[in-house]
PDB file of C-alpha atoms and ligand atoms in Angstrom:
ATOM      1  CA  MET A   1       0.072  -0.006  -0.097  1.00 53.00           C
ATOM      2  CA  SER A   2       1.214   3.541  -0.542  1.00 62.00           C
ATOM      3  CA  ASN A   3       0.992   6.800   1.276  1.00 67.00           C
ATOM      4  CA  HIS A   4      -0.859   8.506  -1.926  1.00 79.00           C
ATOM      5  CA  SER A   5      -4.340   9.306  -2.000  1.00 90.00           C
ATOM      6  CA  VAL A   6      -6.693   7.021  -3.296  1.00 96.00           C
ATOM      7  CA  PRO A   7      -7.341   7.492  -6.837  1.00 98.00           C
ATOM      8  CA  GLN A   8     -10.850   8.102  -8.324  1.00 98.00           C
ATOM      9  CA  LEU A   9     -12.338   6.429 -11.329  1.00 98.00           C
ATOM     10  CA  GLN A  10     -13.540   8.555 -14.250  1.00 98.00           C
ATOM     11  CA  LEU A  11     -15.704   7.142 -16.782  1.00 98.00           C
ATOM     12  CA  ALA A  12     -15.054   8.594 -20.483  1.00 98.00           C
ATOM     13  CA  LEU A  13     -17.736   8.200 -23.140  1.00 98.00           C
ATOM     14  CA  ASP A  14     -16.333   8.027 -26.158  1.00 98.00           C
ATOM     15  CA  HIS A  15     -19.797   7.117 -28.388  1.00 98.00           C
ATOM     16  CA  THR A  16     -20.327   8.365 -31.728  1.00 98.00           C
ATOM     17  CA  ARG A  17     -24.151   8.336 -30.671  1.00 98.00           C
ATOM     18  CA  LEU A  18     -25.081  10.609 -27.950  1.00 98.00           C
ATOM     19  CA  ASP A  19     -28.141   7.991 -26.815  1.00 98.00           C
ATOM     20  CA  ALA A  20     -25.566   5.038 -26.535  1.00 98.00           C
ATOM     21  CA  ALA A  21     -23.538   7.717 -24.512  1.00 98.00           C
ATOM     22  CA  LEU A  22     -26.423   8.361 -22.200  1.00 98.00           C
ATOM     23  CA  ASP A  23     -27.282   4.660 -21.959  1.00 98.00           C
ATOM     24  CA  ALA A  24     -23.996   4.104 -20.768  1.00 98.00           C
ATOM     25  CA  ALA A  25     -23.747   6.927 -18.246  1.00 98.00           C
ATOM     26  CA  GLU A  26     -27.115   5.825 -16.767  1.00 98.00           C
ATOM     27  CA  ARG A  27     -25.603   2.202 -16.335  1.00 98.00           C
ATOM     28  CA  LEU A  28     -22.256   3.101 -14.584  1.00 98.00           C
ATOM     29  CA  HIS A  29     -22.335   6.531 -12.935  1.00 98.00           C
ATOM     30  CA  GLU A  30     -23.134   5.084  -9.724  1.00 98.00           C
ATOM     31  CA  TYR A  31     -19.723   2.980  -9.784  1.00 98.00           C
ATOM     32  CA  VAL A  32     -17.548   5.857 -10.782  1.00 98.00           C
ATOM     33  CA  ASP A  33     -16.609   9.289  -9.330  1.00 98.00           C
ATOM     34  CA  ILE A  34     -16.354  11.379 -12.396  1.00 98.00           C
ATOM     35  CA  VAL A  35     -17.953  11.460 -15.932  1.00 99.00           C
ATOM     36  CA  GLU A  36     -16.436  12.830 -19.059  1.00 98.00           C
ATOM     37  CA  ALA A  37     -18.165  13.731 -22.282  1.00 98.00           C
ATOM     38  CA  GLY A  38     -15.345  12.164 -24.602  1.00 98.00           C
ATOM     39  CA  THR A  39     -13.673  14.107 -27.203  1.00 98.00           C
ATOM     40  CA  ILE A  40     -15.226  11.822 -29.759  1.00 98.00           C
ATOM     41  CA  LEU A  41     -18.836  12.400 -28.307  1.00 98.00           C
ATOM     42  CA  CYS A  42     -18.273  15.892 -28.397  1.00 98.00           C
ATOM     43  CA  PHE A  43     -17.610  16.057 -31.914  1.00 98.00           C
ATOM     44  CA  SER A  44     -20.327  13.887 -32.635  1.00 98.00           C
ATOM     45  CA  ALA A  45     -23.096  15.515 -30.724  1.00 98.00           C
ATOM     46  CA  GLY A  46     -21.360  18.927 -29.797  1.00 98.00           C
ATOM     47  CA  VAL A  47     -21.989  20.798 -26.507  1.00 98.00           C
ATOM     48  CA  GLU A  48     -25.456  19.066 -26.319  1.00 98.00           C
ATOM     49  CA  ALA A  49     -23.506  16.065 -24.884  1.00 98.00           C
ATOM     50  CA  VAL A  50     -22.616  17.993 -22.010  1.00 99.00           C
ATOM     51  CA  ARG A  51     -25.967  19.613 -21.514  1.00 98.00           C
ATOM     52  CA  GLN A  52     -27.729  16.200 -21.312  1.00 98.00           C
ATOM     53  CA  LEU A  53     -25.096  14.366 -19.095  1.00 99.00           C
ATOM     54  CA  ARG A  54     -25.629  17.763 -16.808  1.00 98.00           C
ATOM     55  CA  GLN A  55     -29.426  17.218 -16.955  1.00 98.00           C
ATOM     56  CA  LEU A  56     -28.997  13.180 -16.201  1.00 98.00           C
ATOM     57  CA  LEU A  57     -26.493  13.891 -13.487  1.00 98.00           C
ATOM     58  CA  PRO A  58     -27.071  16.871 -11.803  1.00 98.00           C
ATOM     59  CA  GLU A  59     -24.593  16.413  -8.781  1.00 98.00           C
ATOM     60  CA  LYS A  60     -21.493  14.240 -10.589  1.00 98.00           C
ATOM     61  CA  THR A  61     -18.263  16.022 -11.713  1.00 98.00           C
ATOM     62  CA  LEU A  62     -18.646  16.393 -15.248  1.00 99.00           C
ATOM     63  CA  VAL A  63     -15.950  16.798 -17.590  1.00 99.00           C
ATOM     64  CA  ALA A  64     -16.081  18.334 -21.391  1.00 99.00           C
ATOM     65  CA  ASP A  65     -13.289  17.008 -23.136  1.00 98.00           C
ATOM     66  CA  PHE A  66     -12.916  19.466 -25.739  1.00 98.00           C
ATOM     67  CA  LYS A  67      -8.902  19.350 -25.754  1.00 98.00           C
ATOM     68  CA  VAL A  68      -9.394  22.890 -26.834  1.00 98.00           C
ATOM     69  CA  ALA A  69      -6.469  24.627 -29.153  1.00 98.00           C
ATOM     70  CA  ASP A  70      -7.519  27.924 -29.415  1.00 98.00           C
ATOM     71  CA  ALA A  71     -10.660  30.126 -28.677  1.00 98.00           C
ATOM     72  CA  GLY A  72     -10.243  29.198 -24.861  1.00 98.00           C
ATOM     73  CA  SER A  73     -12.628  31.403 -23.596  1.00 98.00           C
ATOM     74  CA  THR A  74     -15.284  30.893 -26.018  1.00 98.00           C
ATOM     75  CA  LEU A  75     -14.934  27.339 -25.887  1.00 98.00           C
ATOM     76  CA  ALA A  76     -14.891  27.645 -22.099  1.00 98.00           C
ATOM     77  CA  GLU A  77     -18.228  29.526 -21.998  1.00 98.00           C
ATOM     78  CA  LEU A  78     -19.919  26.499 -24.230  1.00 98.00           C
ATOM     79  CA  ALA A  79     -18.530  23.999 -21.836  1.00 98.00           C
ATOM     80  CA  PHE A  80     -19.263  25.402 -18.368  1.00 99.00           C
ATOM     81  CA  GLY A  81     -22.360  27.160 -19.390  1.00 98.00           C
ATOM     82  CA  ALA A  82     -23.875  23.912 -20.653  1.00 98.00           C
ATOM     83  CA  GLY A  83     -22.846  22.207 -16.959  1.00 98.00           C
ATOM     84  CA  ALA A  84     -19.310  21.087 -17.507  1.00 99.00           C
ATOM     85  CA  SER A  85     -17.155  20.949 -13.985  1.00 98.00           C
ATOM     86  CA  TRP A  86     -13.881  20.592 -15.757  1.00 98.00           C
ATOM     87  CA  MET A  87     -12.650  21.246 -19.409  1.00 99.00           C
ATOM     88  CA  THR A  88      -9.519  20.005 -21.259  1.00 98.00           C
ATOM     89  CA  VAL A  89      -6.932  22.294 -22.881  1.00 98.00           C
ATOM     90  CA  ILE A  90      -4.434  20.575 -25.165  1.00 98.00           C
ATOM     91  CA  CYS A  91      -0.621  20.911 -24.144  1.00 98.00           C
ATOM     92  CA  ALA A  92       0.088  22.552 -27.981  1.00 97.00           C
ATOM     93  CA  ALA A  93      -2.369  25.558 -26.796  1.00 98.00           C
ATOM     94  CA  PRO A  94      -0.625  28.874 -26.343  1.00 98.00           C
ATOM     95  CA  LEU A  95      -0.463  29.888 -22.779  1.00 98.00           C
ATOM     96  CA  ALA A  96      -2.833  32.895 -24.041  1.00 98.00           C
ATOM     97  CA  THR A  97      -5.564  29.947 -24.549  1.00 98.00           C
ATOM     98  CA  PHE A  98      -4.964  28.595 -21.030  1.00 98.00           C
ATOM     99  CA  ALA A  99      -5.255  31.798 -19.463  1.00 98.00           C
ATOM    100  CA  SER A 100      -8.475  32.909 -21.494  1.00 98.00           C
ATOM    101  CA  ALA A 101     -10.054  29.220 -20.737  1.00 98.00           C
ATOM    102  CA  HIS A 102      -9.001  29.432 -16.768  1.00 98.00           C
ATOM    103  CA  GLU A 103     -10.431  32.946 -16.261  1.00 98.00           C
ATOM    104  CA  VAL A 104     -13.848  31.879 -17.588  1.00 98.00           C
ATOM    105  CA  ALA A 105     -13.551  28.543 -15.667  1.00 98.00           C
ATOM    106  CA  GLN A 106     -12.856  30.093 -12.345  1.00 98.00           C
ATOM    107  CA  ARG A 107     -16.012  32.460 -13.105  1.00 98.00           C
ATOM    108  CA  TYR A 108     -18.139  29.345 -13.075  1.00 98.00           C
ATOM    109  CA  GLN A 109     -16.296  27.800 -10.211  1.00 98.00           C
ATOM    110  CA  GLY A 110     -14.759  25.219 -12.464  1.00 98.00           C
ATOM    111  CA  GLU A 111     -11.175  23.995 -13.627  1.00 98.00           C
ATOM    112  CA  ILE A 112      -8.839  23.104 -16.558  1.00 98.00           C
ATOM    113  CA  GLN A 113      -7.458  20.088 -17.173  1.00 98.00           C
ATOM    114  CA  ILE A 114      -4.248  20.342 -19.202  1.00 98.00           C
ATOM    115  CA  GLU A 115      -4.173  17.240 -21.879  1.00 98.00           C
ATOM    116  CA  LEU A 116      -0.516  15.965 -22.308  1.00 97.00           C
ATOM    117  CA  PHE A 117      -0.069  14.499 -25.506  1.00 89.00           C
ATOM    118  CA  GLY A 118       3.269  14.447 -27.430  1.00 86.00           C
ATOM    119  CA  ASN A 119       5.607  17.388 -26.779  1.00 92.00           C
ATOM    120  CA  TRP A 120       5.543  19.476 -23.713  1.00 96.00           C
ATOM    121  CA  SER A 121       8.317  20.322 -21.301  1.00 97.00           C
ATOM    122  CA  MET A 122       8.670  21.090 -17.878  1.00 97.00           C
ATOM    123  CA  GLU A 123       9.128  24.731 -18.375  1.00 98.00           C
ATOM    124  CA  ASP A 124       5.638  24.585 -20.028  1.00 98.00           C
ATOM    125  CA  ALA A 125       4.546  22.729 -16.765  1.00 98.00           C
ATOM    126  CA  ARG A 126       6.160  25.504 -14.551  1.00 98.00           C
ATOM    127  CA  ASN A 127       4.090  27.991 -16.848  1.00 98.00           C
ATOM    128  CA  TRP A 128       1.197  26.221 -16.550  1.00 98.00           C
ATOM    129  CA  ARG A 129       1.446  26.425 -12.596  1.00 98.00           C
ATOM    130  CA  GLY A 130       2.265  30.153 -12.750  1.00 98.00           C
ATOM    131  CA  LEU A 131      -1.208  30.795 -14.346  1.00 98.00           C
ATOM    132  CA  GLY A 132      -2.785  28.592 -11.530  1.00 98.00           C
ATOM    133  CA  LEU A 133      -3.799  25.607 -13.187  1.00 98.00           C
ATOM    134  CA  LYS A 134      -3.634  22.794 -10.851  1.00 97.00           C
ATOM    135  CA  GLN A 135      -4.713  19.278 -13.128  1.00 98.00           C
ATOM    136  CA  ALA A 136      -3.145  17.559 -15.799  1.00 98.00           C
ATOM    137  CA  ILE A 137      -3.962  14.438 -17.848  1.00 98.00           C
ATOM    138  CA  TYR A 138      -1.133  12.201 -18.584  1.00 97.00           C
ATOM    139  CA  HIS A 139      -2.344  10.509 -21.781  1.00 94.00           C
ATOM    140  CA  ARG A 140      -1.272   7.670 -24.137  1.00 90.00           C
ATOM    141  CA  GLY A 141      -3.569   8.216 -27.289  1.00 84.00           C
ATOM    142  CA  ARG A 142      -5.302   5.478 -28.450  1.00 87.00           C
ATOM    143  CA  ASP A 143      -3.759   5.515 -31.918  1.00 89.00           C
ATOM    144  CA  ALA A 144      -0.311   5.156 -30.252  1.00 86.00           C
ATOM    145  CA  GLN A 145      -1.571   2.377 -27.951  1.00 88.00           C
ATOM    146  CA  ALA A 146      -2.998   0.627 -31.105  1.00 89.00           C
ATOM    147  CA  GLN A 147       0.641   0.800 -32.662  1.00 90.00           C
ATOM    148  CA  GLY A 148       2.010  -0.869 -29.414  1.00 88.00           C
ATOM    149  CA  GLN A 149       2.918   2.040 -27.183  1.00 86.00           C
ATOM    150  CA  SER A 150       3.439   0.837 -23.758  1.00 89.00           C
ATOM    151  CA  TRP A 151       3.911   2.840 -20.498  1.00 92.00           C
ATOM    152  CA  SER A 152       7.722   3.409 -20.119  1.00 92.00           C
ATOM    153  CA  GLN A 153       9.922   4.739 -17.373  1.00 94.00           C
ATOM    154  CA  GLN A 154      10.270   8.013 -18.561  1.00 93.00           C
ATOM    155  CA  ASP A 155       6.371   8.376 -18.134  1.00 94.00           C
ATOM    156  CA  LEU A 156       6.284   7.553 -14.936  1.00 96.00           C
ATOM    157  CA  ASP A 157       9.472   9.586 -14.048  1.00 96.00           C
ATOM    158  CA  ALA A 158       7.426  12.525 -16.130  1.00 96.00           C
ATOM    159  CA  MET A 159       4.096  11.634 -13.892  1.00 97.00           C
ATOM    160  CA  LYS A 160       6.521  12.187 -10.623  1.00 97.00           C
ATOM    161  CA  ALA A 161       7.888  15.424 -11.685  1.00 97.00           C
ATOM    162  CA  LEU A 162       4.325  16.880 -12.551  1.00 98.00           C
ATOM    163  CA  SER A 163       3.196  15.822  -8.935  1.00 96.00           C
ATOM    164  CA  ASP A 164       6.146  17.486  -7.282  1.00 96.00           C
ATOM    165  CA  LEU A 165       5.074  20.670  -9.165  1.00 97.00           C
ATOM    166  CA  GLY A 166       1.899  20.190  -7.401  1.00 96.00           C
ATOM    167  CA  PHE A 167      -0.426  19.047 -10.582  1.00 98.00           C
ATOM    168  CA  GLY A 168      -3.424  16.805  -9.848  1.00 97.00           C
ATOM    169  CA  LEU A 169      -2.612  14.039 -12.401  1.00 98.00           C
ATOM    170  CA  SER A 170      -5.032  11.926 -14.184  1.00 98.00           C
ATOM    171  CA  VAL A 171      -3.747   8.861 -16.248  1.00 98.00           C
ATOM    172  CA  THR A 172      -5.527   7.836 -19.424  1.00 97.00           C
ATOM    173  CA  GLY A 173      -5.090   5.830 -22.312  1.00 95.00           C
ATOM    174  CA  GLY A 174      -6.455   2.029 -22.375  1.00 94.00           C
ATOM    175  CA  ILE A 175      -6.082   1.776 -18.923  1.00 96.00           C
ATOM    176  CA  THR A 176      -7.294  -1.655 -17.529  1.00 96.00           C
ATOM    177  CA  PRO A 177      -7.411  -3.221 -13.883  1.00 97.00           C
ATOM    178  CA  GLN A 178      -4.545  -5.044 -14.649  1.00 96.00           C
ATOM    179  CA  GLU A 179      -2.052  -2.172 -15.773  1.00 95.00           C
ATOM    180  CA  LEU A 180      -2.678  -0.092 -12.356  1.00 97.00           C
ATOM    181  CA  PRO A 181       0.241  -1.965 -10.514  1.00 96.00           C
ATOM    182  CA  GLN A 182       2.595  -0.215 -12.531  1.00 95.00           C
ATOM    183  CA  PHE A 183       1.536   3.087 -11.307  1.00 96.00           C
ATOM    184  CA  LYS A 184       1.778   2.095  -7.604  1.00 95.00           C
ATOM    185  CA  GLU A 185       4.945   4.727  -6.967  1.00 93.00           C
ATOM    186  CA  ILE A 186       2.741   7.826  -8.665  1.00 94.00           C
ATOM    187  CA  ASP A 187       0.195  10.145  -6.885  1.00 93.00           C
ATOM    188  CA  VAL A 188      -3.009   9.707  -9.272  1.00 97.00           C
ATOM    189  CA  ARG A 189      -5.859  11.522  -8.548  1.00 97.00           C
ATOM    190  CA  ALA A 190      -8.091   9.681 -11.268  1.00 98.00           C
ATOM    191  CA  PHE A 191      -7.927   7.190 -13.679  1.00 98.00           C
ATOM    192  CA  ILE A 192      -9.869   7.990 -16.806  1.00 98.00           C
ATOM    193  CA  VAL A 193     -11.363   4.904 -18.362  1.00 98.00           C
ATOM    194  CA  GLY A 194     -13.320   4.490 -21.556  1.00 98.00           C
ATOM    195  CA  ARG A 195     -13.689   1.352 -23.342  1.00 97.00           C
ATOM    196  CA  ALA A 196     -12.585  -0.893 -20.776  1.00 98.00           C
ATOM    197  CA  LEU A 197     -15.665   0.199 -18.736  1.00 98.00           C
ATOM    198  CA  THR A 198     -17.924   0.941 -21.888  1.00 98.00           C
ATOM    199  CA  ASP A 199     -17.031  -2.004 -24.009  1.00 97.00           C
ATOM    200  CA  SER A 200     -17.255  -4.618 -21.357  1.00 96.00           C
ATOM    201  CA  ALA A 201     -20.060  -7.267 -21.135  1.00 95.00           C
ATOM    202  CA  ASN A 202     -20.337  -5.928 -17.676  1.00 97.00           C
ATOM    203  CA  GLY A 203     -19.067  -2.705 -17.268  1.00 98.00           C
ATOM    204  CA  VAL A 204     -20.571  -2.775 -13.355  1.00 98.00           C
ATOM    205  CA  ALA A 205     -18.380  -5.966 -12.931  1.00 98.00           C
ATOM    206  CA  THR A 206     -15.427  -4.176 -14.383  1.00 98.00           C
ATOM    207  CA  ALA A 207     -16.052  -1.116 -12.534  1.00 98.00           C
ATOM    208  CA  ALA A 208     -15.658  -3.424  -9.228  1.00 98.00           C
ATOM    209  CA  GLU A 209     -12.473  -4.701 -10.378  1.00 98.00           C
ATOM    210  CA  PHE A 210     -11.148  -1.277 -10.769  1.00 98.00           C
ATOM    211  CA  HIS A 211     -11.944  -0.255  -7.258  1.00 98.00           C
ATOM    212  CA  GLN A 212     -10.811  -3.642  -5.889  1.00 97.00           C
ATOM    213  CA  ALA A 213      -7.416  -2.743  -7.840  1.00 97.00           C
ATOM    214  CA  ILE A 214      -7.239   0.789  -6.798  1.00 97.00           C
ATOM    215  CA  ASN A 215      -7.900   0.199  -2.833  1.00 96.00           C
ATOM    216  CA  HIS A 216      -5.530  -2.836  -3.037  1.00 96.00           C
ATOM    217  CA  ILE A 217      -2.811  -0.502  -4.453  1.00 96.00           C
ATOM    218  CA  TRP A 218      -3.545   2.946  -2.721  1.00 94.00           C
ATOM    219  CA  GLY A 219      -6.163   2.087   0.060  1.00 91.00           C
ATOM    220  CA  LYS A 220      -5.109   2.817   3.525  1.00 65.00           C
TER     221      LYS A 220
HETATM  222  C1  LIG B   1      -9.218   9.870 -26.095  1.00 86.99           C
HETATM  223  C2  LIG B   1      -9.433   9.904 -24.677  1.00 86.99           C
HETATM  224  C3  LIG B   1     -10.100   9.206 -24.045  1.00 86.99           C
HETATM  225  O1  LIG B   1     -11.377   9.368 -23.487  1.00 86.99           O
HETATM  226  C4  LIG B   1      -9.725   8.376 -22.840  1.00 86.99           C
HETATM  227  O2  LIG B   1      -8.072   8.073 -23.208  1.00 86.99           O
HETATM  228  C5  LIG B   1     -10.058   7.160 -22.360  1.00 86.99           C
HETATM  229  O3  LIG B   1     -10.136   6.028 -23.332  1.00 86.99           O
HETATM  230  P1  LIG B   1      -9.681   4.816 -23.260  1.00 86.99           P
HETATM  231  O4  LIG B   1     -10.082   4.249 -21.668  1.00 86.99           O
HETATM  232  O5  LIG B   1     -10.897   3.970 -24.223  1.00 86.99           O
HETATM  233  O6  LIG B   1      -8.577   4.725 -23.869  1.00 86.99           O
HETATM  234  O7  LIG B   1      -9.311  10.957 -23.991  1.00 86.99           O
HETATM  235  O8  LIG B   1      -8.398  10.802 -26.357  1.00 86.99           O
END
Protein backbone atom coordinates (compact mmCIF):
# COMPACT_ATOMS: atom_id res chain seq x y z
CA MET A 1 0.00 0.00 0.00
CA SER A 2 1.18 3.54 -0.68
CA ASN A 3 1.07 6.87 1.15
CA HIS A 4 -0.68 8.58 -1.74
CA SER A 5 -4.37 9.46 -1.73
CA VAL A 6 -6.74 6.92 -3.27
CA PRO A 7 -7.24 7.60 -7.01
CA GLN A 8 -10.75 8.17 -8.31
CA LEU A 9 -12.31 6.42 -11.30
CA GLN A 10 -13.46 8.55 -14.25
CA LEU A 11 -15.75 7.16 -16.96
CA ALA A 12 -14.97 8.48 -20.46
CA LEU A 13 -17.90 8.34 -22.86
CA ASP A 14 -16.44 8.20 -26.35
CA HIS A 15 -19.54 7.05 -28.20
CA THR A 16 -20.41 8.38 -31.64
CA ARG A 17 -24.12 8.44 -30.67
CA LEU A 18 -25.45 10.52 -27.82
CA ASP A 19 -28.22 8.02 -26.94
CA ALA A 20 -25.63 5.26 -26.48
CA ALA A 21 -23.50 7.55 -24.29
CA LEU A 22 -26.50 8.47 -22.14
CA ASP A 23 -27.38 4.76 -21.75
CA ALA A 24 -23.83 3.99 -20.61
CA ALA A 25 -23.90 6.95 -18.22
CA GLU A 26 -27.17 5.73 -16.69
CA ARG A 27 -25.80 2.20 -16.31
CA LEU A 28 -22.40 3.10 -14.88
CA HIS A 29 -22.49 6.49 -13.15
CA GLU A 30 -23.08 5.06 -9.68
CA TYR A 31 -19.91 3.00 -9.97
CA VAL A 32 -17.56 5.85 -10.92
CA ASP A 33 -16.55 9.16 -9.33
CA ILE A 34 -16.38 11.39 -12.42
CA VAL A 35 -18.11 11.28 -15.82
CA GLU A 36 -16.60 12.67 -19.02
CA ALA A 37 -18.18 13.70 -22.31
CA GLY A 38 -15.29 12.34 -24.40
CA THR A 39 -13.75 14.12 -27.37
CA ILE A 40 -15.33 11.70 -29.84
CA LEU A 41 -18.79 12.24 -28.31
CA CYS A 42 -18.30 16.02 -28.29
CA PHE A 43 -17.36 15.96 -31.98
CA SER A 44 -20.39 13.84 -32.75
CA ALA A 45 -23.05 15.51 -30.60
CA GLY A 46 -21.47 18.86 -29.76
CA VAL A 47 -22.02 20.72 -26.52
CA GLU A 48 -25.47 19.10 -26.33
CA ALA A 49 -23.67 16.02 -24.99
CA VAL A 50 -22.46 18.03 -21.98
CA ARG A 51 -25.88 19.61 -21.48
CA GLN A 52 -27.75 16.28 -21.51
CA LEU A 53 -25.22 14.55 -19.27
CA ARG A 54 -25.56 17.41 -16.78
CA GLN A 55 -29.36 17.03 -16.88
CA LEU A 56 -29.03 13.30 -16.26
CA LEU A 57 -26.39 13.67 -13.52
CA PRO A 58 -27.00 16.97 -11.71
CA GLU A 59 -24.55 16.25 -8.87
CA LYS A 60 -21.70 14.52 -10.67
CA THR A 61 -18.31 16.01 -11.52
CA LEU A 62 -18.62 16.29 -15.32
CA VAL A 63 -15.76 16.83 -17.76
CA ALA A 64 -16.02 18.35 -21.24
CA ASP A 65 -13.08 16.74 -23.03
CA PHE A 66 -12.88 19.37 -25.77
CA LYS A 67 -9.04 19.31 -26.01
CA VAL A 68 -9.19 23.02 -26.79
CA ALA A 69 -6.32 24.46 -28.88
CA ASP A 70 -7.54 28.04 -29.44
CA ALA A 71 -10.49 30.33 -28.62
CA GLY A 72 -10.13 29.40 -24.95
CA SER A 73 -12.75 31.73 -23.52
CA THR A 74 -15.41 31.03 -26.17
CA LEU A 75 -15.10 27.26 -25.86
CA ALA A 76 -14.92 27.47 -22.06
CA GLU A 77 -18.15 29.52 -22.07
CA LEU A 78 -19.76 26.74 -24.14
CA ALA A 79 -18.49 23.94 -21.87
CA PHE A 80 -19.12 25.54 -18.48
CA GLY A 81 -22.36 27.18 -19.64
CA ALA A 82 -23.63 23.68 -20.54
CA GLY A 83 -22.80 22.40 -17.06
CA ALA A 84 -19.22 21.10 -17.23
CA SER A 85 -17.21 21.05 -14.01
CA TRP A 86 -13.88 20.74 -15.83
CA MET A 87 -12.74 21.29 -19.43
CA THR A 88 -9.59 20.03 -21.15
CA VAL A 89 -7.10 22.19 -23.07
CA ILE A 90 -4.41 20.51 -25.17
CA CYS A 91 -0.78 21.06 -24.11
CA ALA A 92 0.11 22.52 -27.54
CA ALA A 93 -2.24 25.49 -27.00
CA PRO A 94 -0.60 28.87 -26.45
CA LEU A 95 -0.39 30.14 -22.88
CA ALA A 96 -2.92 32.84 -23.84
CA THR A 97 -5.50 30.12 -24.55
CA PHE A 98 -4.89 28.52 -21.16
CA ALA A 99 -5.21 31.94 -19.51
CA SER A 100 -8.49 32.85 -21.19
CA ALA A 101 -10.04 29.41 -20.60
CA HIS A 102 -8.90 29.48 -16.96
CA GLU A 103 -10.46 32.90 -16.40
CA VAL A 104 -13.86 31.61 -17.59
CA ALA A 105 -13.46 28.37 -15.61
CA GLN A 106 -12.89 30.36 -12.42
CA ARG A 107 -16.00 32.43 -13.06
CA TYR A 108 -18.01 29.18 -13.14
CA GLN A 109 -16.05 27.67 -10.20
CA GLY A 110 -14.75 25.11 -12.67
CA GLU A 111 -11.26 23.91 -13.54
CA ILE A 112 -9.10 23.49 -16.62
CA GLN A 113 -7.27 20.20 -17.17
CA ILE A 114 -4.15 20.18 -19.33
CA GLU A 115 -4.10 17.28 -21.81
CA LEU A 116 -0.53 16.07 -22.12
CA PHE A 117 0.02 14.46 -25.50
CA GLY A 118 3.23 14.42 -27.50
CA ASN A 119 5.52 17.40 -27.06
CA TRP A 120 5.60 19.53 -23.93
CA SER A 121 8.34 20.46 -21.46
CA MET A 122 8.76 20.98 -17.73
CA GLU A 123 9.14 24.69 -18.54
CA ASP A 124 5.63 24.58 -20.05
CA ALA A 125 4.47 22.82 -16.88
CA ARG A 126 5.96 25.56 -14.69
CA ASN A 127 4.23 28.20 -16.84
CA TRP A 128 0.90 26.39 -16.47
CA ARG A 129 1.37 26.27 -12.71
CA GLY A 130 2.23 29.97 -12.83
CA LEU A 131 -1.22 30.65 -14.32
CA GLY A 132 -2.77 28.79 -11.40
CA LEU A 133 -3.66 25.58 -13.25
CA LYS A 134 -3.78 22.57 -10.96
CA GLN A 135 -4.74 19.54 -13.04
CA ALA A 136 -2.98 17.63 -15.80
CA ILE A 137 -3.89 14.49 -17.70
CA TYR A 138 -1.07 12.17 -18.70
CA HIS A 139 -2.27 10.56 -21.89
CA ARG A 140 -1.29 7.60 -24.02
CA GLY A 141 -3.24 8.21 -27.22
CA ARG A 142 -5.40 5.41 -28.54
CA ASP A 143 -3.62 5.49 -31.91
CA ALA A 144 -0.20 5.24 -30.23
CA GLN A 145 -1.52 2.41 -28.06
CA ALA A 146 -2.86 0.60 -31.14
CA GLN A 147 0.67 0.80 -32.57
CA GLY A 148 2.01 -0.90 -29.45
CA GLN A 149 3.15 2.05 -27.28
CA SER A 150 3.27 1.04 -23.62
CA TRP A 151 4.01 3.00 -20.44
CA SER A 152 7.74 3.60 -19.94
CA GLN A 153 9.95 4.59 -17.02
CA GLN A 154 10.25 7.97 -18.75
CA ASP A 155 6.45 8.34 -18.50
CA LEU A 156 6.49 7.42 -14.81
CA ASP A 157 9.35 9.88 -14.13
CA ALA A 158 7.46 12.67 -15.92
CA MET A 159 4.33 11.87 -13.89
CA LYS A 160 6.34 12.12 -10.66
CA ALA A 161 7.89 15.44 -11.75
CA LEU A 162 4.41 16.84 -12.50
CA SER A 163 3.14 15.73 -9.06
CA ASP A 164 6.18 17.36 -7.47
CA LEU A 165 5.23 20.63 -9.22
CA GLY A 166 1.85 20.39 -7.53
CA PHE A 167 -0.35 19.04 -10.32
CA GLY A 168 -3.20 16.69 -9.53
CA LEU A 169 -2.57 14.04 -12.14
CA SER A 170 -5.05 11.93 -14.08
CA VAL A 171 -3.77 9.03 -16.17
CA THR A 172 -5.51 7.67 -19.26
CA GLY A 173 -5.18 5.72 -22.46
CA GLY A 174 -6.43 2.15 -22.72
CA ILE A 175 -6.13 1.57 -18.97
CA THR A 176 -7.25 -1.81 -17.60
CA PRO A 177 -7.34 -3.03 -13.97
CA GLN A 178 -4.32 -5.26 -14.73
CA GLU A 179 -2.24 -2.20 -15.67
CA LEU A 180 -2.71 -0.32 -12.40
CA PRO A 181 0.18 -1.82 -10.36
CA GLN A 182 2.78 -0.13 -12.58
CA PHE A 183 1.54 3.27 -11.32
CA LYS A 184 1.82 2.34 -7.63
CA GLU A 185 4.56 4.90 -6.87
CA ILE A 186 2.61 7.73 -8.53
CA ASP A 187 0.20 10.10 -6.79
CA VAL A 188 -2.70 9.61 -9.24
CA ARG A 189 -5.81 11.73 -8.71
CA ALA A 190 -7.94 9.76 -11.18
CA PHE A 191 -7.74 7.00 -13.74
CA ILE A 192 -9.77 7.91 -16.81
CA VAL A 193 -11.26 4.81 -18.41
CA GLY A 194 -13.35 4.55 -21.55
CA ARG A 195 -13.44 1.35 -23.56
CA ALA A 196 -12.57 -1.03 -20.69
CA LEU A 197 -15.84 0.06 -19.04
CA THR A 198 -18.13 0.90 -21.94
CA ASP A 199 -17.19 -2.04 -24.19
CA SER A 200 -17.20 -4.59 -21.38
CA ALA A 201 -19.94 -7.25 -21.34
CA ASN A 202 -20.44 -6.29 -17.68
CA GLY A 203 -19.26 -2.72 -17.08
CA VAL A 204 -20.44 -2.76 -13.46
CA ALA A 205 -18.25 -5.79 -12.71
CA THR A 206 -15.31 -4.15 -14.50
CA ALA A 207 -15.78 -0.96 -12.46
CA ALA A 208 -15.71 -3.14 -9.32
CA GLU A 209 -12.44 -4.69 -10.54
CA PHE A 210 -10.95 -1.20 -10.94
CA HIS A 211 -12.00 -0.19 -7.42
CA GLN A 212 -10.65 -3.44 -5.99
CA ALA A 213 -7.27 -2.92 -7.67
CA ILE A 214 -7.18 0.78 -6.66
CA ASN A 215 -7.98 -0.02 -3.03
CA HIS A 216 -5.46 -2.84 -2.96
CA ILE A 217 -2.65 -0.58 -4.25
CA TRP A 218 -3.49 2.84 -2.80
CA GLY A 219 -5.98 2.01 -0.02
CA LYS A 220 -5.25 2.88 3.56
C1 LIG B 1 -9.07 9.85 -26.10
C2 LIG B 1 -9.55 10.07 -24.71
C3 LIG B 1 -10.27 8.95 -24.01
O1 LIG B 1 -11.50 9.41 -23.55
C4 LIG B 1 -9.49 8.40 -22.82
O2 LIG B 1 -8.18 8.09 -23.17
C5 LIG B 1 -10.14 7.14 -22.25
O3 LIG B 1 -10.41 6.20 -23.23
P1 LIG B 1 -9.87 4.69 -23.32
O4 LIG B 1 -9.83 4.14 -21.92
O5 LIG B 1 -10.91 4.01 -24.17
O6 LIG B 1 -8.51 4.73 -23.94
O7 LIG B 1 -9.40 11.15 -24.15
O8 LIG B 1 -8.39 10.97 -26.57
